Short mmCIF file of C-alpha atoms in Angstrom, two decimals:
data_model
loop_
_atom_site.label_atom_id
_atom_site.label_comp_id
_atom_site.label_asym_id
_atom_site.label_seq_id
_atom_site.Cartn_x
_atom_site.Cartn_y
_atom_site.Cartn_z
CA UNK A 1 -36.56 16.93 -59.44
CA UNK A 2 -38.22 14.21 -57.38
CA UNK A 3 -34.98 12.30 -57.27
CA UNK A 4 -33.18 15.23 -55.71
CA UNK A 5 -35.85 15.52 -53.02
CA UNK A 6 -35.33 11.89 -52.05
CA UNK A 7 -31.61 12.28 -51.52
CA UNK A 8 -30.11 10.50 -48.51
CA UNK A 9 -30.40 12.53 -45.31
CA UNK A 10 -27.33 14.43 -44.23
CA UNK A 11 -25.53 12.62 -41.36
CA UNK A 12 -25.31 15.87 -39.43
CA UNK A 13 -29.05 16.26 -39.35
CA UNK A 14 -29.71 12.75 -38.16
CA UNK A 15 -30.63 13.17 -34.47
CA UNK A 16 -29.43 9.78 -33.23
CA UNK A 17 -25.80 10.18 -34.30
CA UNK A 18 -23.04 12.51 -33.18
CA UNK A 19 -20.52 13.67 -35.77
CA UNK A 20 -16.87 13.21 -34.95
CA UNK A 21 -14.39 14.86 -37.31
CA UNK A 22 -12.48 12.26 -39.24
CA UNK A 23 -14.47 9.39 -37.77
CA UNK A 24 -17.65 7.50 -38.35
CA UNK A 25 -20.70 8.83 -36.53
CA UNK A 26 -21.37 7.30 -33.11
CA UNK A 27 -24.85 6.84 -31.81
CA UNK A 28 -25.71 8.57 -28.55
CA UNK A 29 -26.53 5.18 -27.02
CA UNK A 30 -23.18 3.81 -28.15
CA UNK A 31 -21.36 6.77 -26.66
CA UNK A 32 -23.24 6.39 -23.37
CA UNK A 33 -22.42 2.68 -23.27
CA UNK A 34 -18.74 3.37 -23.95
CA UNK A 35 -18.63 5.95 -21.15
CA UNK A 36 -20.32 3.56 -18.73
CA UNK A 37 -17.89 0.80 -19.61
CA UNK A 38 -14.93 3.15 -19.23
CA UNK A 39 -16.24 4.33 -15.86
CA UNK A 40 -16.78 0.78 -14.65
CA UNK A 41 -13.31 -0.23 -15.84
CA UNK A 42 -11.84 2.78 -14.07
CA UNK A 43 -13.65 1.86 -10.83
CA UNK A 44 -12.47 -1.72 -11.17
CA UNK A 45 -8.91 -0.51 -11.77
CA UNK A 46 -9.08 1.68 -8.65
CA UNK A 47 -10.49 -1.16 -6.55
CA UNK A 48 -7.77 -3.47 -7.84
CA UNK A 49 -5.09 -0.88 -7.07
CA UNK A 50 -6.50 -0.39 -3.55
CA UNK A 51 -6.47 -4.13 -2.93
CA UNK A 52 -2.93 -4.36 -4.28
CA UNK A 53 -1.75 -1.50 -2.06
CA UNK A 54 -3.18 -3.21 1.03
CA UNK A 55 -1.65 -6.58 0.14
CA UNK A 56 1.71 -4.96 -0.55
CA UNK A 57 1.69 -3.15 2.79
CA UNK A 58 0.74 -6.31 4.61
CA UNK A 59 3.43 -8.43 2.98
CA UNK A 60 6.02 -5.73 3.69
CA UNK A 61 5.00 -5.59 7.35
CA UNK A 62 5.07 -9.40 7.57
CA UNK A 63 8.66 -9.27 6.30
CA UNK A 64 9.54 -6.70 8.97
CA UNK A 65 7.87 -8.84 11.62
CA UNK A 66 9.65 -11.96 10.39
CA UNK A 67 13.10 -10.39 10.66
CA UNK A 68 12.33 -8.88 14.06
CA UNK A 69 11.06 -12.23 15.32
CA UNK A 70 14.04 -14.09 13.89
CA UNK A 71 16.54 -11.83 15.65
CA UNK A 72 14.50 -12.03 18.84
CA UNK A 73 14.41 -15.82 18.71
CA UNK A 74 18.16 -16.10 18.12
CA UNK A 75 18.78 -13.88 21.15
CA UNK A 76 16.06 -15.28 23.41
CA UNK A 77 16.94 -18.93 22.88
CA UNK A 78 20.70 -18.48 22.52
CA UNK A 79 20.66 -20.09 19.10
CA UNK A 80 24.06 -20.60 17.47
CA UNK A 81 22.95 -18.40 14.58
CA UNK A 82 24.43 -15.07 15.60
CA UNK A 83 25.93 -14.67 12.13
CA UNK A 84 22.37 -14.59 10.76
CA UNK A 85 21.52 -11.56 12.85
CA UNK A 86 23.37 -9.25 10.46
CA UNK A 87 21.39 -10.61 7.50
CA UNK A 88 18.08 -10.13 9.36
CA UNK A 89 19.12 -6.61 10.45
CA UNK A 90 20.01 -5.72 6.86
CA UNK A 91 16.62 -7.04 5.76
CA UNK A 92 14.93 -4.88 8.36
CA UNK A 93 16.85 -1.81 7.25
CA UNK A 94 15.95 -2.47 3.61
CA UNK A 95 12.28 -2.94 4.44
CA UNK A 96 12.23 0.13 6.69
CA UNK A 97 13.20 2.27 3.68
CA UNK A 98 10.03 1.07 1.92
CA UNK A 99 7.50 1.80 4.66
CA UNK A 100 6.79 5.41 3.65
CA UNK A 101 6.12 4.58 0.01
CA UNK A 102 3.94 1.62 0.98
CA UNK A 103 1.43 4.07 2.44
CA UNK A 104 1.39 6.66 -0.34
CA UNK A 105 -1.91 5.31 -1.67
CA UNK A 106 -4.65 6.19 0.79
CA UNK A 107 -6.70 3.07 1.42
CA UNK A 108 -8.54 2.90 4.73
CA UNK A 109 -11.46 0.65 3.87
CA UNK A 110 -11.40 -3.08 3.45
CA UNK A 111 -9.03 -5.64 4.89
CA UNK A 112 -6.57 -3.21 6.41
CA UNK A 113 -5.43 -2.20 9.86
CA UNK A 114 -4.14 1.17 8.68
CA UNK A 115 -5.83 4.08 10.39
CA UNK A 116 -6.87 7.24 8.52
CA UNK A 117 -4.45 9.14 10.79
CA UNK A 118 -1.62 7.99 8.49
CA UNK A 119 -2.88 10.42 5.86
CA UNK A 120 -4.50 12.96 8.20
CA UNK A 121 -1.22 13.38 10.11
CA UNK A 122 1.13 12.62 7.23
CA UNK A 123 4.07 14.56 8.66
CA UNK A 124 3.90 12.70 11.98
CA UNK A 125 3.65 9.39 10.15
CA UNK A 126 6.67 10.23 7.99
CA UNK A 127 8.64 11.17 11.11
CA UNK A 128 7.86 7.84 12.74
CA UNK A 129 8.68 5.92 9.57
CA UNK A 130 11.99 7.81 9.34
CA UNK A 131 12.75 7.02 13.01
CA UNK A 132 12.19 3.32 12.28
CA UNK A 133 14.51 3.58 9.29
CA UNK A 134 17.17 5.25 11.46
CA UNK A 135 16.92 2.64 14.22
CA UNK A 136 17.14 -0.27 11.78
CA UNK A 137 20.27 1.27 10.21
CA UNK A 138 21.80 1.48 13.69
CA UNK A 139 20.78 -2.14 14.28
CA UNK A 140 22.80 -3.22 11.24
CA UNK A 141 25.92 -1.49 12.60
CA UNK A 142 25.47 -2.95 16.09
CA UNK A 143 24.82 -6.43 14.66
CA UNK A 144 28.06 -6.19 12.67
CA UNK A 145 29.95 -5.28 15.86
CA UNK A 146 28.93 -8.58 17.45
CA UNK A 147 28.38 -6.99 20.88
CA UNK A 148 25.45 -8.93 22.40
CA UNK A 149 24.70 -6.33 25.09
CA UNK A 150 24.62 -3.48 22.57
CA UNK A 151 22.52 -5.66 20.27
CA UNK A 152 19.89 -6.17 22.97
CA UNK A 153 19.73 -2.44 23.65
CA UNK A 154 19.42 -1.60 19.94
CA UNK A 155 16.77 -4.29 19.40
CA UNK A 156 14.69 -2.60 22.10
CA UNK A 157 15.17 0.80 20.46
CA UNK A 158 14.24 -0.65 17.07
CA UNK A 159 11.17 -2.36 18.51
CA UNK A 160 10.14 0.86 20.24
CA UNK A 161 10.34 2.82 16.99
CA UNK A 162 8.32 0.13 15.23
CA UNK A 163 5.70 -0.04 17.98
CA UNK A 164 5.52 3.75 18.25
CA UNK A 165 4.15 3.89 14.75
CA UNK A 166 1.70 1.08 15.52
CA UNK A 167 0.43 2.93 18.58
CA UNK A 168 -0.66 5.94 16.53
CA UNK A 169 -1.33 4.60 13.07
CA UNK A 170 -2.51 0.99 13.27
CA UNK A 171 -5.90 -0.16 14.47
CA UNK A 172 -5.84 -1.70 17.95
CA UNK A 173 -5.60 -5.49 17.92
CA UNK A 174 -9.20 -5.83 19.06
CA UNK A 175 -10.28 -3.91 15.92
CA UNK A 176 -7.93 -5.76 13.58
CA UNK A 177 -9.43 -7.14 10.39
CA UNK A 178 -7.74 -10.44 11.27
CA UNK A 179 -9.66 -10.67 14.53
CA UNK A 180 -12.85 -9.79 12.73
CA UNK A 181 -12.46 -12.96 10.68
CA UNK A 182 -10.48 -11.36 7.88
CA UNK A 183 -7.46 -13.62 8.29
CA UNK A 184 -4.05 -12.97 6.86
CA UNK A 185 -3.28 -13.16 3.19
#
């Protein structure tokens, strides 16, 4: 009879373990540690995704700026590279189609010049992004026509649609993270 009284304690009555059907018992401390690690990993994943979203947006906008500047330089300096204008215009049009999706992830903190208004006034932002897409598509057609006067007019319209979005949805240059010592990446 004494032997039966000294039987091993039932795992379900042991206060420092939690029973999981079909699994080994997990200590409460182990479960807490696992949850903390999962939470920290999730926060790290979110921070990494935010950083990636910002870097993606910035590299996309640098591509847009590069094509705009290249076309502008060919026109301004009369460079014998007019055949390249079509390629730059096509690049602009391709990049313009990506602008909306580049801002789907809301990230307003950190090394970004995006204003919260992008997400607060999402419909207005989408309209401006669509206008830029439309103007860059027109730029491709005008560039293919080879008409320098029409090209100048359409470059202005394209620049206006690009700048119109900046006016409402990008921090002013004096507030730019680059001016604050953030630099470009």
